[in-house]
Amino acid sequence: VHIFCAEGACADWDWSEVDVEGGALPSSCNYTPDGYEC
């Protein structure tokens, strides 16, 4: 999942009812919103 935002455009948002399954490659995160683990 990639979320692209202009500087200062993505703020104060939450993940809700999102399931990501079946990835074949290891994951990495450069941002982790509240309630989500990388």
mmCIF file of N, CA and C in Angstrom:
data_model
loop_
_atom_site.group_PDB
_atom_site.id
_atom_site.type_symbol
_atom_site.label_atom_id
_atom_site.label_comp_id
_atom_site.label_asym_id
_atom_site.label_seq_id
_atom_site.Cartn_x
_atom_site.Cartn_y
_atom_site.Cartn_z
ATOM 1 N N VAL A 1 0.855 -1.177 0.000
ATOM 2 C CA VAL A 1 0.000 0.000 0.000
ATOM 3 C C VAL A 1 0.891 1.225 0.000
ATOM 4 N N HIS A 2 0.681 2.096 -0.942
ATOM 5 C CA HIS A 2 1.414 3.358 -0.996
ATOM 6 C C HIS A 2 0.405 4.491 -0.902
ATOM 7 N N ILE A 3 0.688 5.440 -0.041
ATOM 8 C CA ILE A 3 -0.148 6.633 0.083
ATOM 9 C C ILE A 3 0.764 7.829 -0.129
ATOM 10 N N PHE A 4 0.507 8.587 -1.164
ATOM 11 C CA PHE A 4 1.332 9.739 -1.487
ATOM 12 C C PHE A 4 0.585 11.019 -1.133
ATOM 13 N N CYS A 5 1.251 11.900 -0.415
ATOM 14 C CA CYS A 5 0.636 13.163 -0.003
ATOM 15 C C CYS A 5 1.619 14.304 -0.214
ATOM 16 N N ALA A 6 1.102 15.452 -0.545
ATOM 17 C CA ALA A 6 1.938 16.649 -0.597
ATOM 18 C C ALA A 6 2.366 16.997 0.823
ATOM 19 N N GLU A 7 3.423 17.745 0.961
ATOM 20 C CA GLU A 7 3.923 18.108 2.278
ATOM 21 C C GLU A 7 2.821 18.767 3.108
ATOM 22 N N GLY A 8 2.575 18.229 4.293
ATOM 23 C CA GLY A 8 1.564 18.777 5.193
ATOM 24 C C GLY A 8 0.131 18.398 4.849
ATOM 25 N N ALA A 9 -0.064 17.571 3.799
ATOM 26 C CA ALA A 9 -1.423 17.249 3.356
ATOM 27 C C ALA A 9 -2.028 16.054 4.087
ATOM 28 N N CYS A 10 -1.222 15.143 4.580
ATOM 29 C CA CYS A 10 -1.724 13.967 5.290
ATOM 30 C C CYS A 10 -1.470 14.143 6.779
ATOM 31 N N ALA A 11 -2.514 14.423 7.500
ATOM 32 C CA ALA A 11 -2.372 14.611 8.940
ATOM 33 C C ALA A 11 -3.648 14.165 9.636
ATOM 34 N N ASP A 12 -3.483 13.617 10.835
ATOM 35 C CA ASP A 12 -4.617 13.281 11.690
ATOM 36 C C ASP A 12 -5.611 12.336 11.014
ATOM 37 N N TRP A 13 -5.107 11.215 10.486
ATOM 38 C CA TRP A 13 -5.987 10.223 9.879
ATOM 39 C C TRP A 13 -5.717 8.873 10.503
ATOM 40 N N ASP A 14 -6.660 7.953 10.375
ATOM 41 C CA ASP A 14 -6.568 6.633 10.987
ATOM 42 C C ASP A 14 -6.868 5.545 9.959
ATOM 43 N N TRP A 15 -6.207 4.376 10.124
ATOM 44 C CA TRP A 15 -6.593 3.182 9.378
ATOM 45 C C TRP A 15 -7.883 2.657 9.993
ATOM 46 N N SER A 16 -8.782 2.128 9.172
ATOM 47 C CA SER A 16 -10.020 1.564 9.686
ATOM 48 C C SER A 16 -10.406 0.342 8.852
ATOM 49 N N GLU A 17 -10.511 -0.808 9.507
ATOM 50 C CA GLU A 17 -10.951 -2.046 8.866
ATOM 51 C C GLU A 17 -10.151 -2.369 7.603
ATOM 52 N N VAL A 18 -8.820 -2.335 7.693
ATOM 53 C CA VAL A 18 -7.949 -2.624 6.553
ATOM 54 C C VAL A 18 -7.184 -3.906 6.829
ATOM 55 N N ASP A 19 -7.250 -4.860 5.916
ATOM 56 C CA ASP A 19 -6.481 -6.098 5.989
ATOM 57 C C ASP A 19 -5.659 -6.226 4.712
ATOM 58 N N VAL A 20 -4.352 -6.386 4.864
ATOM 59 C CA VAL A 20 -3.472 -6.609 3.718
ATOM 60 C C VAL A 20 -2.847 -7.981 3.913
ATOM 61 N N GLU A 21 -3.095 -8.892 2.970
ATOM 62 C CA GLU A 21 -2.636 -10.268 3.111
ATOM 63 C C GLU A 21 -1.957 -10.744 1.835
ATOM 64 N N GLY A 22 -1.112 -11.767 1.980
ATOM 65 C CA GLY A 22 -0.568 -12.458 0.824
ATOM 66 C C GLY A 22 0.655 -11.832 0.189
ATOM 67 N N GLY A 23 1.315 -10.915 0.846
ATOM 68 C CA GLY A 23 2.513 -10.316 0.270
ATOM 69 C C GLY A 23 3.646 -11.320 0.183
ATOM 70 N N ALA A 24 4.351 -11.333 -0.930
ATOM 71 C CA ALA A 24 5.439 -12.281 -1.126
ATOM 72 C C ALA A 24 6.784 -11.706 -0.695
ATOM 73 N N LEU A 25 6.881 -10.405 -0.569
ATOM 74 C CA LEU A 25 8.135 -9.760 -0.201
ATOM 75 C C LEU A 25 8.042 -9.199 1.207
ATOM 76 N N PRO A 26 9.167 -9.103 1.919
ATOM 77 C CA PRO A 26 9.147 -8.491 3.251
ATOM 78 C C PRO A 26 8.640 -7.051 3.169
ATOM 79 N N SER A 27 7.950 -6.621 4.189
ATOM 80 C CA SER A 27 7.403 -5.266 4.183
ATOM 81 C C SER A 27 8.327 -4.303 4.917
ATOM 82 N N SER A 28 8.160 -3.045 4.636
ATOM 83 C CA SER A 28 8.869 -1.992 5.356
ATOM 84 C C SER A 28 7.954 -0.781 5.418
ATOM 85 N N CYS A 29 8.131 0.027 6.434
ATOM 86 C CA CYS A 29 7.284 1.208 6.607
ATOM 87 C C CYS A 29 8.160 2.426 6.841
ATOM 88 N N ASN A 30 7.795 3.527 6.223
ATOM 89 C CA ASN A 30 8.466 4.777 6.539
ATOM 90 C C ASN A 30 7.553 5.674 7.371
ATOM 91 N N TYR A 31 6.301 5.238 7.557
ATOM 92 C CA TYR A 31 5.345 5.940 8.417
ATOM 93 C C TYR A 31 4.375 4.902 8.951
ATOM 94 N N THR A 32 4.098 4.944 10.229
ATOM 95 C CA THR A 32 3.169 3.994 10.834
ATOM 96 C C THR A 32 2.080 4.758 11.569
ATOM 97 N N PRO A 33 0.856 4.803 11.020
ATOM 98 C CA PRO A 33 -0.237 5.497 11.697
ATOM 99 C C PRO A 33 -0.664 4.758 12.958
ATOM 100 N N ASP A 34 -1.346 5.442 13.861
ATOM 101 C CA ASP A 34 -1.845 4.826 15.084
ATOM 102 C C ASP A 34 -2.704 3.614 14.746
ATOM 103 N N GLY A 35 -2.516 2.534 15.479
ATOM 104 C CA GLY A 35 -3.331 1.345 15.287
ATOM 105 C C GLY A 35 -2.840 0.414 14.195
ATOM 106 N N TYR A 36 -1.699 0.703 13.589
ATOM 107 C CA TYR A 36 -1.165 -0.144 12.520
ATOM 108 C C TYR A 36 0.249 -0.564 12.878
ATOM 109 N N GLU A 37 0.562 -1.836 12.654
ATOM 110 C CA GLU A 37 1.911 -2.331 12.878
ATOM 111 C C GLU A 37 2.514 -2.752 11.551
ATOM 112 N N CYS A 38 3.764 -2.410 11.335
ATOM 113 C CA CYS A 38 4.433 -2.749 10.087
ATOM 114 C C CYS A 38 4.996 -4.155 10.183
#
